[in-house]
mmCIF file of C-alpha atoms and ligand atoms in Angstrom:
data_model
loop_
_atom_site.group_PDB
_atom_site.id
_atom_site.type_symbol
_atom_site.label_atom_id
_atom_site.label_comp_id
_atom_site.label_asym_id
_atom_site.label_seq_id
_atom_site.Cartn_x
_atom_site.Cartn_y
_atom_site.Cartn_z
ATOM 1 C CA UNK A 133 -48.718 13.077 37.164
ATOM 2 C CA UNK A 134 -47.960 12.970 40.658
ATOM 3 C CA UNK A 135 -49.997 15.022 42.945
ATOM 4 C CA UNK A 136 -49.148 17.367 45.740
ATOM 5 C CA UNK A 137 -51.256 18.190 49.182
ATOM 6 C CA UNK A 138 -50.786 22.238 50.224
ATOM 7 C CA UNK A 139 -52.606 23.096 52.761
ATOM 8 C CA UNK A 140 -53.501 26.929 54.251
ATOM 9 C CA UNK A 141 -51.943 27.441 57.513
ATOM 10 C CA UNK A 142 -50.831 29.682 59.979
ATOM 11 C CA UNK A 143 -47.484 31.685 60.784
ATOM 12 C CA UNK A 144 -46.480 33.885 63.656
ATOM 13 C CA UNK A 145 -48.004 37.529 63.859
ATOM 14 C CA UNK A 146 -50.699 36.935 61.120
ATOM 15 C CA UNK A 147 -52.692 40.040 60.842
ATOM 16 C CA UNK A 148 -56.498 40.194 60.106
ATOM 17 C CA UNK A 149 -58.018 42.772 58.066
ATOM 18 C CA UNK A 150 -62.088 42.646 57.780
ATOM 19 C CA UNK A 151 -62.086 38.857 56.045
ATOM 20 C CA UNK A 152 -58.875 38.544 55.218
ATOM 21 C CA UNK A 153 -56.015 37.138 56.934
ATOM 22 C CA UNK A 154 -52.319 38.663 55.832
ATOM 23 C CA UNK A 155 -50.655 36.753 54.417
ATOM 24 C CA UNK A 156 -52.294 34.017 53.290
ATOM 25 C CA UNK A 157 -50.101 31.328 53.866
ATOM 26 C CA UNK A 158 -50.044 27.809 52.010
ATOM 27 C CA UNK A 159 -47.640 25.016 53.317
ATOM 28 C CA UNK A 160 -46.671 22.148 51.108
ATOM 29 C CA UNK A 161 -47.137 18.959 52.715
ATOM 30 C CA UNK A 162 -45.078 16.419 50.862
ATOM 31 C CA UNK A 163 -41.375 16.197 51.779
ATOM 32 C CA UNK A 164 -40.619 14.739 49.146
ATOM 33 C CA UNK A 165 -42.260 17.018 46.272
ATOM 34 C CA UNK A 166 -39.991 17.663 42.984
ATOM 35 C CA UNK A 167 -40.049 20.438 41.015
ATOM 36 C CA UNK A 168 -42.335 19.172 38.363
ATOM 37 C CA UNK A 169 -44.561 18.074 40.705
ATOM 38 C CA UNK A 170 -44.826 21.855 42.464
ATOM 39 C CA UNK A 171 -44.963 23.182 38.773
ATOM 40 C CA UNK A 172 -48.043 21.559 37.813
ATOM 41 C CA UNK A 173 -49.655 22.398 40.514
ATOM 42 C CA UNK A 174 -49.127 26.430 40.596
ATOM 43 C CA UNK A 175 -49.861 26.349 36.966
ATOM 44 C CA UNK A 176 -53.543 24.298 37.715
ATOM 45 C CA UNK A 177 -53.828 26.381 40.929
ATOM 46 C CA UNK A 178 -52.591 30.059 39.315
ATOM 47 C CA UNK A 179 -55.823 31.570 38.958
ATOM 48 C CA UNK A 180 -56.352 30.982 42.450
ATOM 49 C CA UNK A 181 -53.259 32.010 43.805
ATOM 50 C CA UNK A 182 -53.758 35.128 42.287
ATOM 51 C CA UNK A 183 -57.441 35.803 43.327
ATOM 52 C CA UNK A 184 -56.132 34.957 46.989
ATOM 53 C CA UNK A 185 -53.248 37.420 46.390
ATOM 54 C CA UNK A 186 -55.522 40.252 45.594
ATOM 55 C CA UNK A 187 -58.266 39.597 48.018
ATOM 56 C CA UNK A 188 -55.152 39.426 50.980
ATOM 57 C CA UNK A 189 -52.636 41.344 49.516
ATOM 58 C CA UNK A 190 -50.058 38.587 49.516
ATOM 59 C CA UNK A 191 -49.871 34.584 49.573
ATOM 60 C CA UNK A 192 -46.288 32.906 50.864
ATOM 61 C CA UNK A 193 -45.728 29.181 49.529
ATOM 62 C CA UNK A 194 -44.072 27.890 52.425
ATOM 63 C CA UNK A 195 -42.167 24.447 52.215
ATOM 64 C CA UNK A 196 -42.176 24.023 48.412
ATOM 65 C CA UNK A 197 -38.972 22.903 46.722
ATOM 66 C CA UNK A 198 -37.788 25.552 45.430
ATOM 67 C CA UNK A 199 -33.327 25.895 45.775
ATOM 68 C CA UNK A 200 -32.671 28.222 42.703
ATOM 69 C CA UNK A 201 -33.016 31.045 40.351
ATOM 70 C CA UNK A 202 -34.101 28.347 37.949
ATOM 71 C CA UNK A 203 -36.487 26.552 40.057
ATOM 72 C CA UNK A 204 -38.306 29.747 40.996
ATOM 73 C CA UNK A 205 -38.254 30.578 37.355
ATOM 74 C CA UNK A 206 -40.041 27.550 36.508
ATOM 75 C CA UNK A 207 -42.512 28.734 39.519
ATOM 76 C CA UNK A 208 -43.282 31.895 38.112
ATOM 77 C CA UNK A 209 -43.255 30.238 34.614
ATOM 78 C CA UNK A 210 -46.305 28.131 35.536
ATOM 79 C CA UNK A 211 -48.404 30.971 36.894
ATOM 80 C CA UNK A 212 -48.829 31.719 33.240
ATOM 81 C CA UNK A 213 -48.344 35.401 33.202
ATOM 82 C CA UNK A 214 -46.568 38.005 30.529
ATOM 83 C CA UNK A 215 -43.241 38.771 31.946
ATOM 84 C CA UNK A 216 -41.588 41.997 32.870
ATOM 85 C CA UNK A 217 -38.405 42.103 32.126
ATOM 86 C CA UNK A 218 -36.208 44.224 34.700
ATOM 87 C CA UNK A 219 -34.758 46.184 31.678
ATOM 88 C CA UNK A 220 -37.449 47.336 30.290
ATOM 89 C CA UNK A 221 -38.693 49.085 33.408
ATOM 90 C CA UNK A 222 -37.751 52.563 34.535
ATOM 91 C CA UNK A 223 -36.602 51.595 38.140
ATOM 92 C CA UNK A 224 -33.743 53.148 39.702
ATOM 93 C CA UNK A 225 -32.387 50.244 41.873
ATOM 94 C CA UNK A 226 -29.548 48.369 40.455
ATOM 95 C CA UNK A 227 -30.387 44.624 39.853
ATOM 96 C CA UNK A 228 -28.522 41.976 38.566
ATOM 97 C CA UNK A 229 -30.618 39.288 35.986
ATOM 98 C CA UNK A 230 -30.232 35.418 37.052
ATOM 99 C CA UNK A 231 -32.388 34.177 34.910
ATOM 100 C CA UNK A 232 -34.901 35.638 32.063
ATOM 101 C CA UNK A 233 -37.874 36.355 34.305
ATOM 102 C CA UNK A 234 -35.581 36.581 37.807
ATOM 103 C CA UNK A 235 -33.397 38.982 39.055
ATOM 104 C CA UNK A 236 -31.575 39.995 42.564
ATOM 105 C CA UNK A 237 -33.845 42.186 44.664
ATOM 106 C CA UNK A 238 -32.444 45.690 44.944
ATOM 107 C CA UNK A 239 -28.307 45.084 45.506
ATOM 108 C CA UNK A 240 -28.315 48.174 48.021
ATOM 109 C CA UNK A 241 -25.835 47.693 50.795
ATOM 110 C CA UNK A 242 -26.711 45.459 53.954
ATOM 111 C CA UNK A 243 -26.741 48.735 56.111
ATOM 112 C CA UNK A 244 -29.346 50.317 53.753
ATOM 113 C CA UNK A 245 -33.128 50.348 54.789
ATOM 114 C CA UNK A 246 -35.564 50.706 52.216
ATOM 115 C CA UNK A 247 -38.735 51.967 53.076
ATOM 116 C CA UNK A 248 -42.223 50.852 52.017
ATOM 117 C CA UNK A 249 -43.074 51.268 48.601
ATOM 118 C CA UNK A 250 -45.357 49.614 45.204
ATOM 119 C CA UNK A 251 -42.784 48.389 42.968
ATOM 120 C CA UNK A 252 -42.729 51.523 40.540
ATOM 121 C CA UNK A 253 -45.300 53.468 41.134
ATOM 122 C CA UNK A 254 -42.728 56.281 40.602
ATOM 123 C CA UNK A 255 -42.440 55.987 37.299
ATOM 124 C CA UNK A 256 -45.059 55.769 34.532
ATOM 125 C CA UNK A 257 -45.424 51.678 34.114
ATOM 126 C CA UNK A 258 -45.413 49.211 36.833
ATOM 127 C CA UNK A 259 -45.761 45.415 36.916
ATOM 128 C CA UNK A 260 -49.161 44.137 38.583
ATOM 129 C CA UNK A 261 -47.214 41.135 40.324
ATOM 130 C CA UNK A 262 -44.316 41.096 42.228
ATOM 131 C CA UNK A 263 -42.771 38.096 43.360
ATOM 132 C CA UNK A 264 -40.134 37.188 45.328
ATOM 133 C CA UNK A 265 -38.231 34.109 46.561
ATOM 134 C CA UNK A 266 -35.443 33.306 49.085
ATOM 135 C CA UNK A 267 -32.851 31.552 48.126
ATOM 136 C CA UNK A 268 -30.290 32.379 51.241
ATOM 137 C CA UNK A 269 -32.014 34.182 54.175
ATOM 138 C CA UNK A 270 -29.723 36.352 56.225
ATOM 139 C CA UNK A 271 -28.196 35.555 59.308
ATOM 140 C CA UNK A 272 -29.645 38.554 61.310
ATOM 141 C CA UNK A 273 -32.605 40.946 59.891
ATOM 142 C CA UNK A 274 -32.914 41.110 56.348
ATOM 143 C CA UNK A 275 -36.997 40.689 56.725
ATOM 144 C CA UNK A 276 -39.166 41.750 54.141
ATOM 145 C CA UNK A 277 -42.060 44.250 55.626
ATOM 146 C CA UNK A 278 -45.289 43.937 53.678
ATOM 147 C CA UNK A 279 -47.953 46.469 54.381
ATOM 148 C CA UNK A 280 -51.463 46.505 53.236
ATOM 149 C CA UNK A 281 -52.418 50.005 51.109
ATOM 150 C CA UNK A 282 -56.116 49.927 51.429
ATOM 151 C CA UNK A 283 -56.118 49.560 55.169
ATOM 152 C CA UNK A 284 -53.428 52.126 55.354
ATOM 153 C CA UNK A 285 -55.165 54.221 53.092
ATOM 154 C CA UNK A 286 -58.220 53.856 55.358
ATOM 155 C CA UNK A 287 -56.636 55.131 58.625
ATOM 156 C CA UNK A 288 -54.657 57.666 56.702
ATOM 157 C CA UNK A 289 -58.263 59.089 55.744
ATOM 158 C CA UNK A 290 -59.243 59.252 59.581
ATOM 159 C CA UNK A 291 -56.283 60.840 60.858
ATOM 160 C CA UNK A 292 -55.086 63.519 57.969
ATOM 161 C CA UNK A 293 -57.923 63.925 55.566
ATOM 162 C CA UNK A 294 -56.584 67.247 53.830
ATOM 163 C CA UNK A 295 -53.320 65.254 52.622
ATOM 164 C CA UNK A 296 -55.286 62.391 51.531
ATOM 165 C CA UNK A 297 -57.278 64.969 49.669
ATOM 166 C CA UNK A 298 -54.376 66.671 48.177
ATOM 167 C CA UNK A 299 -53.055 63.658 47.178
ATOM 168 C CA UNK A 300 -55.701 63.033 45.132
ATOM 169 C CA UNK A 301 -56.578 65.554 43.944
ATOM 170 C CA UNK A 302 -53.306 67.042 42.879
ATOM 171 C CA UNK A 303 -51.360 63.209 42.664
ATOM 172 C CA UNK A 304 -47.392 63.305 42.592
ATOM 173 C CA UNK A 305 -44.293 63.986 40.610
ATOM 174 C CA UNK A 306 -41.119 61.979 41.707
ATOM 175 C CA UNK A 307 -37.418 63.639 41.083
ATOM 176 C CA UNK A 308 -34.408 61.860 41.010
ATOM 177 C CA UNK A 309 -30.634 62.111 39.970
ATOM 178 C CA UNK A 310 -29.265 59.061 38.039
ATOM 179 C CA UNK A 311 -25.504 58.761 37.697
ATOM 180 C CA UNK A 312 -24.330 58.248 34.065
ATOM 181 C CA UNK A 313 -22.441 55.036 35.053
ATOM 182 C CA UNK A 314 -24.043 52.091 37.664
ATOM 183 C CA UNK A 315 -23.364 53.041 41.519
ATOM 184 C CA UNK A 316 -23.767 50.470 43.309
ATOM 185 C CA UNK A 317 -22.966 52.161 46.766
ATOM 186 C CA UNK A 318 -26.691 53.467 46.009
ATOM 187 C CA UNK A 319 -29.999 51.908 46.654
ATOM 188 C CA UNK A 320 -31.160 54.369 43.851
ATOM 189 C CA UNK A 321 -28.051 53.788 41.560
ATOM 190 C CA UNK A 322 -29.050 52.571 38.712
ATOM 191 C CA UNK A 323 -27.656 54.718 35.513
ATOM 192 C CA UNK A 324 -29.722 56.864 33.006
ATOM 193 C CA UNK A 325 -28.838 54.542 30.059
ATOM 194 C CA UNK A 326 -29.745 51.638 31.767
ATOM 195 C CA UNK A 327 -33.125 53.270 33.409
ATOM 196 C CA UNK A 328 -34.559 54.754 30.004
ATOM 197 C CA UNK A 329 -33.005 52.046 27.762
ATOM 198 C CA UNK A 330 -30.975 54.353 25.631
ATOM 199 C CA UNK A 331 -27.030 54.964 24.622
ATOM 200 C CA UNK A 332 -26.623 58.520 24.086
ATOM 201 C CA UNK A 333 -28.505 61.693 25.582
ATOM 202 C CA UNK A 334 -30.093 62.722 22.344
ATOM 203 C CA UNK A 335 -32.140 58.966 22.440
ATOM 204 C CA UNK A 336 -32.488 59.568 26.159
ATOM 205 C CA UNK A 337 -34.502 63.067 25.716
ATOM 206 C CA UNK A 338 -36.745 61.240 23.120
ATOM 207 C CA UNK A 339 -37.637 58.758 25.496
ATOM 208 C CA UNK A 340 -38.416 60.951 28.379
ATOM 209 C CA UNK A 341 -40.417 63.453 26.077
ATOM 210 C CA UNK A 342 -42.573 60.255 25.171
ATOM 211 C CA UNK A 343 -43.028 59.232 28.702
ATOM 212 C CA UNK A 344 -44.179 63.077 29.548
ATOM 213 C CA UNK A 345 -40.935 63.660 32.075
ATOM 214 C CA UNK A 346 -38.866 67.084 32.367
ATOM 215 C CA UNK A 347 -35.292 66.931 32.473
ATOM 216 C CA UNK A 348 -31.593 68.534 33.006
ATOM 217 C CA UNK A 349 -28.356 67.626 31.921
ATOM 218 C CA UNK A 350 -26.270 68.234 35.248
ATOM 219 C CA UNK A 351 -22.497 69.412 34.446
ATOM 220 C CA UNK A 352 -20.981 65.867 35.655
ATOM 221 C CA UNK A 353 -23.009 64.002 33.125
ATOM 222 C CA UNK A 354 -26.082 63.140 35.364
ATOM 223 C CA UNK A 355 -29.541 63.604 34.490
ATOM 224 C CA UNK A 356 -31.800 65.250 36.748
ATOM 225 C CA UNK A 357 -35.358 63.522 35.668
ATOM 226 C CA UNK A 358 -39.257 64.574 37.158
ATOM 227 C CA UNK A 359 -42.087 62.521 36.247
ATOM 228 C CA UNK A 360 -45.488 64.013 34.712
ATOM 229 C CA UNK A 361 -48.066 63.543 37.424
ATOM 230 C CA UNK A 362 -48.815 59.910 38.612
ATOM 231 C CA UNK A 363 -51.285 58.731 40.988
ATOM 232 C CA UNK A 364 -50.694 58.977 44.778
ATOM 233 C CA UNK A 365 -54.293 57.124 45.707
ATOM 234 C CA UNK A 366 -55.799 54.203 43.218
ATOM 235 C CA UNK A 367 -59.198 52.277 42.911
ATOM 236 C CA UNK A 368 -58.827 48.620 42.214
ATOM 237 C CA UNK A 369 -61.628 46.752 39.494
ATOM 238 C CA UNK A 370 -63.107 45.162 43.424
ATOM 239 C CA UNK A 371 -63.882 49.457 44.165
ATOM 240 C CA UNK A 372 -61.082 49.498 46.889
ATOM 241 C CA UNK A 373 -58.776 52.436 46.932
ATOM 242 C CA UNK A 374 -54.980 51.968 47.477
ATOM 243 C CA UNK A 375 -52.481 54.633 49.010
ATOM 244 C CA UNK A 376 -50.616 53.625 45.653
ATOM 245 C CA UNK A 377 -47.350 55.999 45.019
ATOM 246 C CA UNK A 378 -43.466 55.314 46.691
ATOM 247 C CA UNK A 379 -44.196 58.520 48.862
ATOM 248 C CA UNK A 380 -42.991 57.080 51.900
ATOM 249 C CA UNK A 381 -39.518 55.482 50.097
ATOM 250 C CA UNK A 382 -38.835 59.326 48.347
ATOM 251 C CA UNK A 383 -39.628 61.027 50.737
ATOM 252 C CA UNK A 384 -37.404 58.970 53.670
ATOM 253 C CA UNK A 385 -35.290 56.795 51.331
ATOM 254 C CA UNK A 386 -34.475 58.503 48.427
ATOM 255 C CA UNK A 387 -30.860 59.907 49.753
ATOM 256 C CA UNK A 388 -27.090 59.136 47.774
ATOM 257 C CA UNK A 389 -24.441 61.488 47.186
ATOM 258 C CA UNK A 390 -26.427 63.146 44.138
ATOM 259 C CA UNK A 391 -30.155 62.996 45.445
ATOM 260 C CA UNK A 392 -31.978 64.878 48.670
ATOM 261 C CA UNK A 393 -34.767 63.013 49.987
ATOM 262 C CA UNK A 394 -36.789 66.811 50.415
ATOM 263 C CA UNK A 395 -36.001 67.119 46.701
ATOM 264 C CA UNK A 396 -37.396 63.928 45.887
ATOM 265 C CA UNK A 397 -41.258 64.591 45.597
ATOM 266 C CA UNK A 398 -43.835 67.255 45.431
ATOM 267 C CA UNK A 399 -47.303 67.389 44.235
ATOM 268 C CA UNK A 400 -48.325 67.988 40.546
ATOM 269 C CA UNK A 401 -49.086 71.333 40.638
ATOM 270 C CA UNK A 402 -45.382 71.668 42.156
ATOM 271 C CA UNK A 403 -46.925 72.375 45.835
ATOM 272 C CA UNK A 404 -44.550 70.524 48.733
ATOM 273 C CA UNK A 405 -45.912 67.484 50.886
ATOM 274 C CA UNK A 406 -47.564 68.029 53.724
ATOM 275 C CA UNK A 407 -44.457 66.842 56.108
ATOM 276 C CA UNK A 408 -46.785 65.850 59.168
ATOM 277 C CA UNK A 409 -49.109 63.661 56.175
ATOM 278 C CA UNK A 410 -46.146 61.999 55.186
ATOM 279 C CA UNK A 411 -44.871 60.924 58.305
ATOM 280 C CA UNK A 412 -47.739 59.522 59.679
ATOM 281 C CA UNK A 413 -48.105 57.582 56.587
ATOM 282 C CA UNK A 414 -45.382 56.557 56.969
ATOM 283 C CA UNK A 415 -45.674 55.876 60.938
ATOM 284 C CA UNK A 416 -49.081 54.350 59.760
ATOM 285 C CA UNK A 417 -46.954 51.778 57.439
ATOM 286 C CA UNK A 418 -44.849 50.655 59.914
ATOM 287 C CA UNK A 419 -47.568 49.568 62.846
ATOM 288 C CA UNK A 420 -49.603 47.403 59.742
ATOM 289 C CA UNK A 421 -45.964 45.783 58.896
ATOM 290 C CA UNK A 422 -46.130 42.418 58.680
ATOM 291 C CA UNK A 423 -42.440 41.060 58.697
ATOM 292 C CA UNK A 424 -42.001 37.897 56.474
ATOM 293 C CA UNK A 425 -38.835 36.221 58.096
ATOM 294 C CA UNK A 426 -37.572 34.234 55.220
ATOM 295 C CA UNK A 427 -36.951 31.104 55.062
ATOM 296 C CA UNK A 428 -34.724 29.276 52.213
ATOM 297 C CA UNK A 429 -37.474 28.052 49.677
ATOM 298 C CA UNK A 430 -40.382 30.983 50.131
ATOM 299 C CA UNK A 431 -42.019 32.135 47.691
ATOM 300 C CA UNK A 432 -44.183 34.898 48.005
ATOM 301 C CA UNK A 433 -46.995 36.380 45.317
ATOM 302 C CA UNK A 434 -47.664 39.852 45.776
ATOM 303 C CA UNK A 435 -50.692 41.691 43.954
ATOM 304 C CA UNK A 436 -48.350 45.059 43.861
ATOM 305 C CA UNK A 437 -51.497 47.560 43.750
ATOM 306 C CA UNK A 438 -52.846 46.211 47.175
ATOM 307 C CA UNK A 439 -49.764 45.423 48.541
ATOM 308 C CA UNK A 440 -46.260 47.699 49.817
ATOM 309 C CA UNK A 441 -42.561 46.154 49.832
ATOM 310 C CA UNK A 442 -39.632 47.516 52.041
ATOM 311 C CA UNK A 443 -36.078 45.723 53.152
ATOM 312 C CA UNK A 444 -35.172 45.736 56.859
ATOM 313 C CA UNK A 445 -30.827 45.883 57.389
ATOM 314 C CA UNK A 446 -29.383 42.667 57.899
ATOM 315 C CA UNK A 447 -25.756 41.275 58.516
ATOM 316 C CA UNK A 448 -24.676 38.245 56.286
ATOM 317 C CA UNK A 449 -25.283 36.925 53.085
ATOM 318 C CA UNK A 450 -29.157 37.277 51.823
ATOM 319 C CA UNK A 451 -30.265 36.383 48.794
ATOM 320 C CA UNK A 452 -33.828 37.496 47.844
ATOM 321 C CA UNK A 453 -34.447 37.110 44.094
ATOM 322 C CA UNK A 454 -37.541 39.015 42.246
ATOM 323 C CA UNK A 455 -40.340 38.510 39.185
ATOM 324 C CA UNK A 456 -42.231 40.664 37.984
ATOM 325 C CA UNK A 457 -45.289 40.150 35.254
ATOM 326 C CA UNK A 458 -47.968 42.000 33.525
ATOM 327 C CA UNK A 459 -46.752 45.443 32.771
ATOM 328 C CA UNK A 460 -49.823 48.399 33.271
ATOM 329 C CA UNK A 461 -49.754 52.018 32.882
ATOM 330 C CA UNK A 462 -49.753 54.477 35.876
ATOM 331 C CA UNK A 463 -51.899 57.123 34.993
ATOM 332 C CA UNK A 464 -53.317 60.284 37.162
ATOM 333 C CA UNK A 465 -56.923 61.140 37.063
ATOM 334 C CA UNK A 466 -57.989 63.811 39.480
ATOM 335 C CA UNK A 467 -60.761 63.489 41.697
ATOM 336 C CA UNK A 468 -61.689 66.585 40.897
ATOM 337 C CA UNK A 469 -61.145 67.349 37.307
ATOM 338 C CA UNK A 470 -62.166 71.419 37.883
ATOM 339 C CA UNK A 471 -58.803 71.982 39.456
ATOM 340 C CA UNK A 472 -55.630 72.029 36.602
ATOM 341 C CA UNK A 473 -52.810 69.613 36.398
HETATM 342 FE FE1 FE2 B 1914 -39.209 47.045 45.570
#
């Protein structure tokens, strides 16, 4: 077995965070590294990586060789996780599958910001891990923002209490439109029968009923969809809380030709958003962005509870593929359990 030297290092605009640094970066150091050499060494080194992607929110692989779909397959392989397969998820980007356990990161438009978010914490399961790879890095823009949610959630405590409070105490329900065919002029375009799995509407209300969601057919076939009440503030098993929800992406993101961002999310007992609380959170997001300027051949391991995702625009060709593992539930349990649902 030949063995590989990766070493921790340091990148531009590094943040620090208490003891952390974020990201944690690891550089390889061989040139000449193959792929099975760079396999066997995430698969001896996975619980690791993943303990250092928790405790700093993200770890980047810099410099390991990784030129494909397949390669970072193998990568992801190695870390010895349950997959989550794209399709089985209740997502409403469109994404195209490259391999079995990687896919194209949302196929939006270049033009299209989207804003910070946990991978689907909208909708009733979400993956635990999210990674994501670069196989062609744009030729302006393009970055991927990562933002820490317990140090977010921290400052968001100082400066609006009462929302934080609200949050959780009355958590969130997310609305959205879905087309009945793909629209890939959408960042949110993803159809109903792809989204819930299902051919026909009658096998589409029995999986929303199941998942606790209320629903209307629209009169062009769409399918106007609410969530029951998920979480807008988590604790982690280490006792930190996360500002864990995609309030800042619904409430500033969620806009096509069928959906209103306003529309997009209230409370659980129905009650709107404080609008100033969710602009400064998302204000807040944006001053802890870190911006990971890809390069071809990153790899980065995200622990999705501590961790938020957004695109920046870019011009060119980018390619950013995605893997997700370990699907959980997303379940709401009031702070306060005198107040109703
Ligand atoms: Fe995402």
């Amino acid at each position: 077995m030949n063995s590989l030297t990766a070493k921790k290092t340091a990148i531009a605009n590094q943040q620090f965070h208490n003891d952390s640094v974020f990201p944690h970066v690891i550089q390889c150091q061989d040139a000449n590294c193959d792929l099975e050499t760079a396999t066997e060494w995430i698969q001896s080194q996975s619980r690791e990586l993943l303990t250092l992607a928790t405790a700093h929110g993200a770890v980047l692989l810099r410099d390991f060789p990784v030129t494909s779909a397949e390669n970072f397959d193998s990568m992801v392989t190695a870390l010895g996780l349950p997959n989550f397969p794209y399709e089985q998820s209740l997502s409403n980007a469109v994404r195209v599958n490259r391999t079995e356990r990687v896919f194209s990161a949302n196929e939006a438009p270049p033009e299209v910001q989207i804003f910070f978010h946990h991978e689907m914490a909208q909708t009733p399961l979400f993956p635990r891990w999210i990674f994501f790879s670069c196989e062609v890095a744009a030729e302006q823009g393009g970055a991927t923002p990562i933002c820490r949610s317990d140090i977010l959630l921290e400052k968001l405590r100082d400066s609006c209490p009462d929302f934080i409070e609200a949050c959780e105490q009355k958590g969130l329900r997310y609305t959205n439109i879905m087309p009945s065919n793909n629209d890939a002029n959408s960042g949110m375009g993803r159809s109903w029968k792809s989204t819930l799995g299902v051919e026909d509407q009658e096998a589409a209300e029995k999986r929303l009923r199941d998942l606790g969601y209320r629903w209307e057919w629209m009169k062009d076939g769409c399918l106007k969809a609410m969530t029951p009440t998920l979480p807008a503030v988590a604790t982690l098993a280490d006792g930190r809380d996360v500002f864990f929800n995609q309030l800042i992406a619904a409430f500033r993101g969620w806009k096509d030709e069928r959906n209103d961002p306003s529309k997009s999310i209230c409370h659980g007992d129905g009650a709107p958003l404080d609008t100033h609380g969710v602009s400064t959170a998302a204000a807040l997001s944006e001053e802890l962005a870190f911006d990971l300027m890809w390069q071809a051949g990153d790899i980065v391991l995200i622990d999705n509870r501590v961790t938020m995702h957004a695109r920046r625009p870019f011009i060119g060709t980018r390619k950013v593929l995605a893997s997700l593992a370990s699907m959980e539930r997303n379940e709401f349990t009031p702070t306060n359990p005198q107040r109703p649902d």
